[in-house]
Coordinates of C-alpha atoms in Angstrom, one line a residue:
Chain L
M1 CA -67.2 -46.0 3.1
K2 CA -69.2 -49.3 3.1
N3 CA -69.9 -49.3 -0.6
L4 CA -66.8 -51.1 -1.8
K5 CA -67.4 -50.3 -5.5
A6 CA -67.3 -46.6 -4.7
L7 CA -64.5 -47.0 -2.3
A8 CA -62.3 -48.6 -5.0
Y9 CA -62.8 -45.4 -7.1
K10 CA -62.1 -43.1 -4.1
L11 CA -58.8 -45.1 -3.5
R12 CA -57.9 -44.6 -7.2
E13 CA -58.2 -40.9 -6.7
D14 CA -55.7 -41.2 -3.8
V15 CA -53.4 -43.1 -6.1
I16 CA -53.6 -40.4 -8.7
D17 CA -52.7 -37.8 -6.1
M18 CA -49.7 -39.9 -4.9
I19 CA -48.4 -40.3 -8.5
V20 CA -48.8 -36.7 -9.4
E21 CA -47.1 -35.5 -6.2
G22 CA -44.4 -38.1 -6.3
K23 CA -43.9 -37.7 -10.0
A24 CA -43.7 -41.5 -10.4
G25 CA -45.7 -44.7 -10.1
H26 CA -47.0 -47.8 -11.9
I27 CA -50.4 -46.3 -12.6
G28 CA -51.8 -49.0 -15.0
G29 CA -51.4 -51.9 -12.6
D30 CA -52.6 -49.8 -9.6
M31 CA -55.9 -49.2 -11.4
S32 CA -56.4 -52.8 -12.5
V33 CA -55.7 -54.3 -9.1
M34 CA -57.8 -51.9 -7.0
E35 CA -61.0 -54.0 -6.6
I36 CA -59.0 -57.1 -5.8
L37 CA -57.2 -55.3 -2.9
T38 CA -60.4 -53.6 -1.8
E39 CA -62.4 -56.8 -1.6
L40 CA -59.5 -58.5 0.3
Y41 CA -58.8 -55.8 2.8
F42 CA -62.4 -54.6 3.5
D43 CA -64.3 -57.9 3.2
Q44 CA -62.2 -61.0 3.2
M45 CA -59.1 -60.8 5.5
N46 CA -58.9 -60.3 9.2
I47 CA -56.1 -57.8 9.0
G48 CA -56.1 -54.4 10.7
P49 CA -53.9 -52.1 12.8
D50 CA -55.2 -53.8 15.9
N51 CA -54.2 -57.3 15.1
M52 CA -50.9 -57.2 13.1
E53 CA -49.1 -59.0 15.9
A54 CA -51.8 -61.6 16.3
P55 CA -50.6 -65.1 15.2
D56 CA -54.0 -65.9 13.7
R57 CA -54.2 -62.9 11.4
D58 CA -54.5 -63.6 7.7
R59 CA -51.4 -63.1 5.7
F60 CA -51.1 -61.0 2.5
I61 CA -48.2 -60.4 0.1
L62 CA -48.5 -58.0 -2.8
S63 CA -46.2 -60.0 -5.1
K64 CA -46.7 -57.5 -8.0
G65 CA -45.0 -55.0 -5.7
H66 CA -44.9 -52.2 -8.3
S67 CA -48.6 -51.7 -7.6
V68 CA -47.5 -50.2 -4.3
E69 CA -49.4 -47.0 -4.8
A70 CA -52.7 -48.9 -4.8
Y71 CA -51.5 -50.8 -1.7
Y72 CA -50.6 -47.6 0.2
A73 CA -54.1 -46.2 -0.6
V74 CA -55.7 -49.4 0.8
L75 CA -53.4 -49.5 3.9
A76 CA -54.1 -45.8 4.6
E77 CA -57.9 -46.4 4.3
K78 CA -57.5 -49.4 6.6
G79 CA -55.8 -47.2 9.3
F80 CA -52.2 -48.3 8.9
L81 CA -50.9 -45.2 7.2
D82 CA -51.8 -41.5 7.0
I83 CA -52.9 -40.8 3.4
K84 CA -51.9 -37.1 3.6
D85 CA -48.4 -38.1 4.7
V86 CA -48.2 -40.8 1.9
I87 CA -49.3 -38.3 -0.8
A88 CA -46.9 -35.6 0.4
R89 CA -43.8 -37.9 0.7
F90 CA -44.2 -40.8 -1.7
S91 CA -41.1 -41.4 -3.7
R92 CA -39.4 -38.3 -2.3
F93 CA -35.8 -38.2 -1.1
G94 CA -35.4 -40.1 2.2
S95 CA -39.1 -41.1 2.2
R96 CA -40.2 -44.3 3.9
Y97 CA -42.8 -44.7 1.2
I98 CA -40.6 -46.5 -1.3
G99 CA -41.8 -47.5 -4.8
H100 CA -42.2 -51.1 -3.6
P101 CA -43.7 -52.6 -0.4
N102 CA -41.4 -52.5 2.6
N103 CA -42.1 -54.3 5.9
K104 CA -40.7 -51.4 7.9
L105 CA -44.1 -49.8 7.3
P106 CA -47.0 -51.0 9.4
G107 CA -49.3 -53.5 7.8
I108 CA -46.8 -54.9 5.3
E109 CA -45.6 -58.5 6.0
M110 CA -42.8 -58.8 3.5
N111 CA -40.7 -56.8 1.1
S112 CA -41.5 -57.4 -2.5
G113 CA -40.6 -55.8 -5.8
S114 CA -38.7 -58.4 -7.6
L115 CA -41.4 -60.5 -9.3
G116 CA -42.0 -64.2 -8.6
H117 CA -41.3 -64.1 -4.8
G118 CA -44.8 -63.7 -3.3
L119 CA -46.2 -67.1 -4.0
P120 CA -43.2 -69.1 -2.7
V121 CA -43.2 -67.1 0.5
C122 CA -46.9 -67.6 0.9
V123 CA -46.3 -71.4 0.6
G124 CA -44.1 -71.1 3.7
M125 CA -46.8 -69.1 5.5
A126 CA -49.4 -71.6 4.6
L127 CA -47.2 -74.5 5.7
A128 CA -46.6 -72.7 9.0
A129 CA -50.4 -72.4 9.6
R130 CA -50.8 -76.1 8.9
T131 CA -47.9 -77.1 11.1
D132 CA -49.2 -75.0 14.0
G133 CA -52.9 -76.0 13.5
R134 CA -54.0 -72.4 12.9
N135 CA -56.9 -71.3 10.7
Y136 CA -55.6 -68.2 9.1
R137 CA -55.6 -67.9 5.3
V138 CA -52.7 -66.7 3.1
Y139 CA -53.3 -64.5 0.1
T140 CA -51.1 -63.1 -2.7
V141 CA -51.7 -61.1 -5.8
M142 CA -49.5 -61.6 -8.8
G143 CA -49.3 -59.8 -12.1
D144 CA -49.9 -61.8 -15.3
G145 CA -46.5 -60.8 -16.8
E146 CA -45.0 -62.0 -13.5
L147 CA -46.0 -65.5 -14.3
A148 CA -43.0 -65.8 -16.7
E149 CA -40.8 -66.0 -13.6
G150 CA -39.8 -69.6 -13.0
S151 CA -40.0 -69.2 -9.2
V152 CA -43.8 -68.7 -9.5
W153 CA -44.0 -72.3 -10.7
E154 CA -41.7 -73.7 -8.1
G155 CA -44.1 -72.2 -5.5
A156 CA -47.2 -73.4 -7.5
M157 CA -45.7 -76.9 -7.6
A158 CA -45.1 -77.0 -3.8
A159 CA -48.5 -75.5 -3.0
G160 CA -50.2 -78.2 -5.1
H161 CA -47.9 -81.0 -3.8
Y162 CA -48.8 -80.1 -0.2
G163 CA -52.4 -79.4 -1.0
L164 CA -52.4 -76.0 0.7
D165 CA -56.1 -75.2 0.8
N166 CA -55.4 -72.3 3.1
L167 CA -53.6 -70.5 0.3
C168 CA -55.3 -68.4 -2.3
A169 CA -53.5 -66.6 -5.1
V170 CA -54.9 -64.0 -7.4
V171 CA -53.6 -63.2 -10.9
D172 CA -54.3 -59.7 -11.9
R173 CA -54.9 -60.7 -15.5
N174 CA -54.9 -57.4 -17.3
R175 CA -53.1 -58.8 -20.3
L176 CA -50.6 -56.0 -20.6
Q177 CA -47.1 -55.7 -19.4
I178 CA -44.5 -53.0 -20.0
S179 CA -43.5 -54.1 -23.5
G180 CA -47.0 -54.8 -24.7
N181 CA -49.6 -57.6 -24.8
T182 CA -48.7 -60.5 -22.5
E183 CA -49.5 -63.0 -25.3
D184 CA -47.0 -61.3 -27.5
V185 CA -44.3 -60.9 -24.9
M186 CA -44.5 -64.5 -23.5
G187 CA -47.7 -66.4 -23.9
Q188 CA -49.7 -67.4 -20.8
E189 CA -52.5 -69.4 -22.2
D190 CA -54.1 -71.6 -21.2
L191 CA -53.5 -70.2 -17.8
R192 CA -56.3 -72.2 -16.2
E193 CA -54.9 -75.5 -17.6
R194 CA -51.5 -74.5 -16.4
F195 CA -52.6 -74.1 -12.8
R196 CA -54.9 -77.1 -12.9
S197 CA -51.9 -79.3 -14.0
F198 CA -50.1 -78.1 -10.9
R199 CA -53.1 -79.4 -8.8
W200 CA -54.7 -76.1 -8.1
H201 CA -58.4 -75.3 -8.0
V202 CA -59.0 -72.5 -10.6
I203 CA -61.7 -69.9 -10.6
D204 CA -62.0 -67.7 -13.6
V205 CA -63.4 -64.3 -12.6
A206 CA -64.9 -62.9 -15.7
D207 CA -64.7 -59.3 -14.5
G208 CA -61.9 -58.9 -12.0
N209 CA -62.9 -55.3 -11.4
D210 CA -66.3 -56.4 -10.2
I211 CA -66.5 -56.5 -6.4
D212 CA -69.5 -59.0 -6.4
Q213 CA -67.7 -61.4 -8.7
L214 CA -64.5 -61.2 -6.6
K215 CA -66.5 -61.8 -3.4
A216 CA -68.1 -64.9 -4.8
A217 CA -64.8 -66.2 -5.9
F218 CA -63.0 -65.7 -2.6
E219 CA -66.0 -67.4 -0.8
E220 CA -65.7 -70.3 -3.1
A221 CA -62.0 -70.6 -2.5
K222 CA -62.6 -70.9 1.3
R223 CA -64.8 -73.9 0.6
I224 CA -62.3 -75.8 -1.5
K225 CA -60.4 -78.5 0.5
G226 CA -57.2 -80.3 -0.3
R227 CA -55.8 -77.9 -2.9
P228 CA -54.8 -74.3 -3.2
T229 CA -57.0 -71.9 -5.2
V230 CA -56.1 -69.4 -7.8
L231 CA -58.4 -66.6 -9.0
I232 CA -57.7 -65.6 -12.6
A233 CA -59.2 -62.1 -12.3
N234 CA -59.7 -60.7 -15.8
T235 CA -59.1 -57.0 -15.2
V236 CA -58.6 -53.8 -17.2
K237 CA -55.2 -52.2 -17.0
G238 CA -55.7 -48.5 -16.3
K239 CA -59.3 -49.2 -15.1
G240 CA -61.1 -46.0 -14.2
S241 CA -60.7 -43.7 -17.2
P242 CA -60.6 -44.3 -21.0
V243 CA -57.5 -42.1 -21.0
M244 CA -55.5 -45.0 -19.5
E245 CA -57.6 -48.1 -20.0
N246 CA -56.0 -51.0 -22.0
K247 CA -53.0 -49.0 -23.0
A248 CA -49.6 -50.6 -22.4
D249 CA -47.7 -47.2 -22.2
W250 CA -49.7 -46.4 -19.0
H251 CA -47.7 -49.2 -17.2
H252 CA -45.9 -46.4 -15.5
R253 CA -46.6 -42.8 -16.4
V254 CA -47.4 -39.5 -14.8
P255 CA -50.5 -37.9 -16.3
S256 CA -50.1 -34.5 -18.1
H257 CA -52.2 -31.6 -16.9
E258 CA -54.9 -32.3 -19.5
E259 CA -54.9 -36.0 -18.9
L260 CA -55.2 -35.5 -15.2
K261 CA -58.3 -33.3 -15.6
Q262 CA -60.0 -36.0 -17.6
I263 CA -58.9 -38.8 -15.3
R264 CA -60.2 -37.1 -12.2
K265 CA -63.5 -36.3 -13.9
D266 CA -63.9 -39.9 -15.0
L267 CA -63.0 -41.3 -11.6
E268 CA -65.5 -39.0 -9.9
E269 CA -68.2 -39.9 -12.3
R270 CA -67.7 -43.6 -11.8
K271 CA -67.6 -43.2 -8.0
E272 CA -70.9 -41.3 -8.1
E273 CA -72.3 -44.0 -10.3
A274 CA -71.2 -46.7 -7.8
L275 CA -72.7 -44.7 -4.9
R276 CA -76.1 -44.7 -6.7
D277 CA -76.1 -48.5 -7.0
Chain V
M1 CA -7.2 -87.4 16.1
T2 CA -11.0 -87.1 15.7
K3 CA -12.3 -86.4 12.2
T4 CA -15.9 -85.3 11.8
A5 CA -17.7 -83.5 9.0
N6 CA -19.1 -80.2 10.3
K7 CA -22.5 -80.8 8.7
Q8 CA -23.0 -83.8 11.0
V9 CA -22.6 -81.6 14.0
I10 CA -25.1 -79.1 12.5
C11 CA -27.7 -81.9 12.3
K12 CA -27.1 -83.1 15.8
V13 CA -27.4 -79.6 17.3
L14 CA -30.6 -78.8 15.4
L15 CA -32.1 -82.2 16.2
D16 CA -31.4 -81.7 19.9
A17 CA -32.9 -78.2 19.7
G18 CA -35.8 -79.3 17.6
K19 CA -36.8 -81.9 20.2
K20 CA -37.1 -79.1 22.8
D21 CA -38.6 -76.4 20.5
E22 CA -41.1 -77.4 17.9
N23 CA -40.5 -74.1 16.0
V24 CA -37.0 -75.2 14.9
M25 CA -37.5 -76.6 11.4
A26 CA -35.1 -78.0 8.8
L27 CA -35.8 -77.8 5.0
C28 CA -33.9 -79.6 2.3
S29 CA -33.9 -79.4 -1.5
D30 CA -33.6 -83.1 -2.2
S31 CA -30.4 -82.8 -0.1
R32 CA -31.2 -84.5 3.2
G33 CA -28.8 -87.3 2.5
S34 CA -25.9 -85.2 1.4
A35 CA -26.6 -82.8 4.3
S36 CA -26.6 -85.6 6.8
F37 CA -30.2 -84.6 7.7
T38 CA -31.9 -87.9 7.2
E39 CA -32.0 -88.5 10.9
F40 CA -33.7 -85.1 11.5
A41 CA -36.3 -85.9 8.9
R42 CA -36.9 -89.3 10.4
E43 CA -37.1 -88.2 14.0
L44 CA -38.9 -84.9 13.6
P45 CA -41.1 -85.4 10.4
G46 CA -43.4 -82.6 11.5
Q47 CA -40.5 -80.2 11.6
F48 CA -39.0 -81.2 8.3
I49 CA -40.0 -79.9 4.9
E50 CA -38.8 -81.2 1.5
T51 CA -39.0 -78.7 -1.3
G52 CA -37.5 -80.9 -4.1
I53 CA -34.8 -79.6 -6.3
A54 CA -35.9 -76.0 -6.1
E55 CA -33.5 -73.8 -4.2
Q56 CA -35.3 -70.5 -4.8
N57 CA -38.5 -72.0 -3.4
L58 CA -36.5 -73.5 -0.5
V59 CA -35.4 -70.0 0.6
S60 CA -38.7 -68.3 0.0
I61 CA -40.6 -70.9 1.9
C62 CA -38.2 -70.5 4.8
A63 CA -38.9 -66.8 4.8
G64 CA -42.7 -67.4 4.9
L65 CA -42.3 -69.8 7.8
A66 CA -40.1 -67.3 9.7
N67 CA -42.7 -64.6 9.2
C68 CA -45.1 -66.9 11.0
G69 CA -42.9 -67.5 14.0
K70 CA -40.9 -70.6 12.8
K71 CA -37.1 -70.9 13.1
P72 CA -36.3 -72.5 9.7
Y73 CA -32.9 -73.8 8.6
A74 CA -32.4 -74.1 4.8
V75 CA -29.9 -76.9 4.3
S76 CA -28.7 -77.2 0.8
P77 CA -25.4 -77.4 -1.2
A78 CA -23.6 -74.1 -0.8
C79 CA -23.1 -73.8 -4.6
F80 CA -26.8 -73.7 -5.3
L81 CA -28.0 -72.1 -2.1
S82 CA -25.7 -69.1 -2.5
T83 CA -26.1 -68.3 -6.1
R84 CA -29.2 -70.1 -7.5
S85 CA -31.3 -68.6 -4.7
Y86 CA -29.2 -65.5 -4.3
E87 CA -32.1 -63.1 -4.9
Q88 CA -34.3 -64.9 -2.5
C89 CA -31.5 -64.7 0.1
K90 CA -31.2 -61.0 -0.6
I91 CA -34.9 -60.0 -0.6
D92 CA -36.9 -62.6 1.3
V93 CA -34.3 -63.2 4.0
A94 CA -31.9 -60.2 4.4
Y95 CA -34.1 -57.3 3.2
S96 CA -37.3 -58.5 4.8
D97 CA -35.2 -59.4 7.9
T98 CA -36.6 -62.9 8.4
N99 CA -35.2 -65.3 10.9
V100 CA -33.8 -67.7 8.3
K101 CA -30.5 -69.5 8.7
L102 CA -29.0 -70.6 5.4
I103 CA -26.8 -73.7 5.8
G104 CA -24.5 -74.1 2.8
I105 CA -23.2 -77.7 2.9
S106 CA -20.4 -79.2 0.8
G107 CA -19.0 -75.7 0.3
G108 CA -15.9 -74.5 -1.5
V109 CA -14.4 -77.3 -3.6
S110 CA -15.8 -80.1 -1.4
Y111 CA -17.3 -81.8 -4.4
G112 CA -13.8 -81.8 -5.9
A113 CA -14.0 -83.5 -9.3
L114 CA -17.6 -82.5 -10.0
G115 CA -16.6 -79.3 -11.6
M116 CA -17.4 -75.6 -11.3
S117 CA -21.1 -76.1 -11.3
H118 CA -20.7 -77.8 -7.9
H119 CA -18.1 -75.5 -6.4
S120 CA -19.1 -72.5 -4.2
A121 CA -16.0 -70.2 -4.5
Q122 CA -18.1 -67.0 -4.7
D123 CA -20.3 -67.4 -1.7
I124 CA -18.4 -65.3 0.8
A125 CA -18.3 -62.4 -1.6
A126 CA -21.9 -62.8 -2.7
M127 CA -23.4 -63.1 0.8
A128 CA -21.2 -60.6 2.5
A129 CA -22.2 -58.0 -0.1
V130 CA -25.9 -58.2 1.1
P131 CA -26.9 -55.8 3.9
N132 CA -28.2 -57.6 7.0
M133 CA -26.7 -60.9 6.0
R134 CA -24.1 -62.5 8.3
V135 CA -21.5 -64.9 7.0
Y136 CA -19.9 -67.7 9.1
L137 CA -17.3 -70.3 8.1
P138 CA -16.6 -72.5 11.1
S139 CA -13.3 -74.5 11.2
D140 CA -14.0 -77.7 13.0
R141 CA -16.8 -79.7 14.7
L142 CA -16.3 -78.1 18.1
Q143 CA -16.5 -74.6 16.8
T144 CA -19.4 -75.5 14.6
E145 CA -21.3 -76.7 17.6
C146 CA -20.6 -73.5 19.5
L147 CA -21.7 -71.4 16.5
M148 CA -24.9 -73.3 15.9
K149 CA -25.9 -73.0 19.6
A150 CA -25.3 -69.3 19.4
L151 CA -27.3 -68.9 16.2
L152 CA -30.2 -70.8 17.8
R153 CA -30.5 -68.0 20.3
D154 CA -30.8 -65.1 17.8
E155 CA -33.5 -64.1 15.3
K156 CA -31.5 -62.7 12.5
P157 CA -30.5 -63.9 9.0
A158 CA -27.2 -65.7 8.6
Y159 CA -25.4 -67.8 6.0
I160 CA -23.2 -70.6 7.3
R161 CA -20.8 -72.5 5.0
V162 CA -19.3 -75.9 5.9
G163 CA -17.5 -78.5 3.9
R164 CA -18.5 -82.0 2.9
N165 CA -15.5 -83.9 4.2
A166 CA -14.5 -84.9 7.7
V167 CA -12.0 -82.4 9.1
E168 CA -9.4 -82.6 11.8
D169 CA -10.0 -80.8 15.1
V170 CA -8.5 -77.4 15.5
Y171 CA -9.6 -77.1 19.1
E172 CA -9.6 -79.5 22.1
E173 CA -12.8 -81.1 23.4
G174 CA -13.9 -79.2 26.5
C175 CA -11.7 -76.3 25.8
V176 CA -13.1 -74.3 22.8
P177 CA -12.6 -70.6 23.0
F178 CA -15.6 -69.1 21.4
E179 CA -17.1 -65.6 21.5
M180 CA -19.9 -64.8 19.0
D181 CA -18.6 -62.5 16.2
K182 CA -15.1 -62.4 17.7
A183 CA -12.3 -64.2 15.8
T184 CA -10.5 -66.9 17.8
V185 CA -6.8 -66.7 18.4
V186 CA -5.6 -70.2 17.6
A187 CA -1.9 -69.4 18.2
P188 CA -0.2 -66.2 19.4
G189 CA 2.8 -64.9 17.5
T190 CA 4.7 -61.7 16.7
D191 CA 6.6 -62.2 13.4
I192 CA 3.7 -62.9 11.0
A193 CA -0.1 -63.1 11.2
I194 CA -1.9 -65.8 9.4
I195 CA -5.7 -65.2 9.1
A196 CA -7.8 -68.1 7.8
C197 CA -11.4 -69.3 7.8
G198 CA -13.3 -72.6 7.5
E199 CA -11.2 -75.6 6.5
M200 CA -8.1 -73.4 5.9
V201 CA -7.7 -72.8 9.7
K202 CA -6.2 -76.2 10.3
P203 CA -3.4 -75.9 7.6
A204 CA -2.8 -72.4 8.9
A205 CA -2.3 -73.7 12.4
D206 CA 0.0 -76.5 11.1
A207 CA 1.9 -73.9 9.2
A208 CA 2.5 -72.0 12.4
I209 CA 4.0 -75.1 13.9
L210 CA 6.3 -75.6 10.9
L211 CA 7.4 -71.9 11.2
R212 CA 8.1 -72.3 14.9
G213 CA 10.5 -75.0 14.0
K214 CA 12.4 -72.4 12.0
G215 CA 12.4 -69.9 14.8
I216 CA 9.5 -67.8 13.3
S217 CA 6.7 -66.8 15.6
A218 CA 3.4 -66.9 13.7
A219 CA 0.0 -65.8 15.0
V220 CA -3.0 -67.7 13.7
L221 CA -6.5 -66.1 13.7
D222 CA -9.6 -68.2 13.0
M223 CA -11.8 -65.7 11.3
Y224 CA -15.0 -67.9 11.4
C225 CA -17.0 -64.7 11.5
I226 CA -16.5 -63.1 8.1
K227 CA -19.4 -60.8 8.6
P228 CA -19.7 -59.0 10.9
L229 CA -15.9 -58.9 10.4
D230 CA -14.0 -58.8 13.7
K231 CA -11.9 -55.7 12.8
E232 CA -10.5 -55.3 16.2
G233 CA -9.3 -58.9 16.2
I234 CA -7.6 -58.4 12.9
I235 CA -5.9 -55.2 14.0
K236 CA -4.8 -56.7 17.4
T237 CA -3.2 -59.7 15.7
A238 CA -1.7 -57.9 12.7
E239 CA -0.5 -54.6 14.1
H240 CA 2.7 -55.9 15.6
A241 CA 3.4 -58.5 12.9
K242 CA 5.7 -57.7 10.0
A243 CA 3.3 -59.1 7.4
V244 CA 0.0 -60.9 7.0
V245 CA -1.1 -64.0 5.1
T246 CA -4.7 -64.8 4.5
V247 CA -6.0 -68.2 3.5
E248 CA -9.4 -69.1 2.2
E249 CA -11.2 -71.7 0.1
H250 CA -12.7 -69.0 -2.1
A251 CA -12.1 -67.1 -5.3
P252 CA -9.5 -64.4 -5.0
F253 CA -11.9 -61.5 -5.2
G254 CA -14.3 -60.3 -2.5
G255 CA -13.6 -62.9 0.1
L256 CA -11.6 -63.0 3.3
G257 CA -8.4 -61.7 1.7
S258 CA -10.1 -58.7 0.2
M259 CA -11.9 -57.9 3.5
V260 CA -8.8 -58.3 5.7
S261 CA -6.8 -56.2 3.3
Q262 CA -9.3 -53.4 3.6
V263 CA -8.9 -53.4 7.4
I264 CA -5.1 -53.6 7.4
S265 CA -4.6 -50.9 4.7
E266 CA -6.7 -48.5 6.7
N267 CA -5.5 -49.3 10.2
C268 CA -2.0 -50.8 10.2
P269 CA -0.6 -50.8 6.7
K270 CA 1.8 -53.6 5.8
R271 CA 2.1 -56.3 3.2
V272 CA -0.8 -58.8 2.9
R273 CA -0.6 -61.9 0.8
N274 CA -3.9 -63.5 -0.1
L275 CA -3.9 -67.3 -0.7
S276 CA -7.0 -68.5 -2.4
L277 CA -8.4 -70.6 -5.2
P278 CA -7.7 -69.1 -8.7
D279 CA -10.0 -66.8 -10.7
A280 CA -10.8 -69.8 -13.0
P281 CA -12.5 -73.2 -12.9
V282 CA -10.3 -75.3 -10.5
I283 CA -8.4 -78.3 -11.6
T284 CA -10.1 -81.7 -11.3
G285 CA -9.4 -83.7 -8.2
T286 CA -10.4 -84.4 -4.6
S287 CA -10.5 -81.3 -2.4
G288 CA -7.2 -82.4 -0.8
E289 CA -5.6 -82.6 -4.3
V290 CA -7.0 -79.3 -5.3
F291 CA -5.8 -77.6 -2.1
D292 CA -2.3 -79.0 -2.6
Y293 CA -2.2 -77.9 -6.3
Y294 CA -3.0 -74.3 -5.4
G295 CA -0.8 -74.2 -2.3
L296 CA -3.6 -74.1 0.2
N297 CA -1.7 -76.4 2.6
A298 CA 0.5 -76.0 5.6
E299 CA 3.8 -76.3 3.7
N300 CA 3.0 -73.6 1.2
I301 CA 1.5 -71.3 3.8
A302 CA 4.7 -71.6 5.8
K303 CA 6.8 -71.0 2.6
V304 CA 4.9 -67.9 1.7
A305 CA 5.2 -66.6 5.2
E306 CA 8.9 -67.1 5.2
E307 CA 9.3 -65.4 1.8
L308 CA 7.3 -62.4 3.0
L309 CA 9.5 -62.1 6.1
K310 CA 12.7 -62.2 4.0
D311 CA 11.4 -59.3 1.9
E312 CA 10.9 -57.2 5.0

């Protein structure tokens, strides 16, 4: 599917199937992060089943590892996994499709799940690229609630200190975490100023669920020299259906039968709408 | 008698290796001086990374480097490396199975009078509890050199703890029995088995000499490889002895004594006495004074061994 806007909705349908079959999953963050992952995997990064051993492949870490269902859907679409197998076995006893990314699966570089690890590991990857004179880029996606972890800022400090312009971080800024609004739980603002003070180039993506805006931001990041870039992608948690959108209690939840019917209908409509664009 | 700090040997081995292999890298957390890595940083600046005082970041950066084909060595005080960055060691290194070697310097009570914040008396228990993490406590400079050369040849995670101070040789130059992941028999013996690791091997060996003077035959086993634990070595040394003494610079729970006791109780049950630091902040003093206070010296090891034999 070349239409990435439509693809993001098709992948959301896969996520719903996974969560319903596995009876578990972090649905809200899966929905908010989908365009970010779609743009990265199908437009930006040189990653695929054919080059995962290549030293020059781009590197990616899903630091907000609980959005693994969205990641599985993308990896399957990319050819790393069999989506039918994932849907049938996700979260089941003995399954290799764990509720967080695991690098025993093809396509996954590093294990994640505990928040605040992705960015510091990416700093190491970006330093390795620089040391070896290689041109690959390093990407990570973090949640906004995740930014309360101190290790994020250790990584941010080092990336700024070393001027790692081959590193691009994305904050999935959906403004909700498990206990409620991020600004009530632990305030993040002004996020742009925070990253700038750590010597980062900051791009504010007004609609982080808009493929075109994300594409423009990633292209800008590639042109920035001498400092790392962060995309603050303003997304909608639960994006895809009003049943879930902007509701903190959909952080992790399995839809009821009625909710499921409505969610599937909404996703199908938005996919069709995207296909008409 | 030569006295050299094991950390100095580590720098020398890695510097030699780094000159031949540009993928060998050292990372410090504002610890290059205390780690004796100033020379590495000066001679191979392109293979040295400073992370500042940020141990979590230190370990994660190493994992990222390893993912990209580098062979990173994180060199940082054992107290911070093993507990401040414990989760990074568990997830980014052990769970993700990255080729990161964690070098805990100034381990145990090396920092003597600096207090519990600077002591690493939990690191054996903490690191050994993590799947896919190996744990090594070499005893002297010669064994440290053998161990480091062996570790350079593999691509698996490991935690290595060494002390800060110069230590006397346990082995003889040019004659160092070493087999990876096999404990070294320092002295054979039949009456009692003394099993020690790290800096406690030397007083254990000296205790065996004291015991010999009293007509007691004591075996001494250098259990530098805590994990994977050399169970066969333990059984072979302990099965014919009447009792076992373990000696470690570690808290009493979850360390060498606990692990050896598990093996003995299952395979060749007999009395095992664990000598260790207490389950409390240790008394203020140099490491030598601390060892003496808690009986982690040759005289007390011999005394404990004698008492155990009298009870039999």
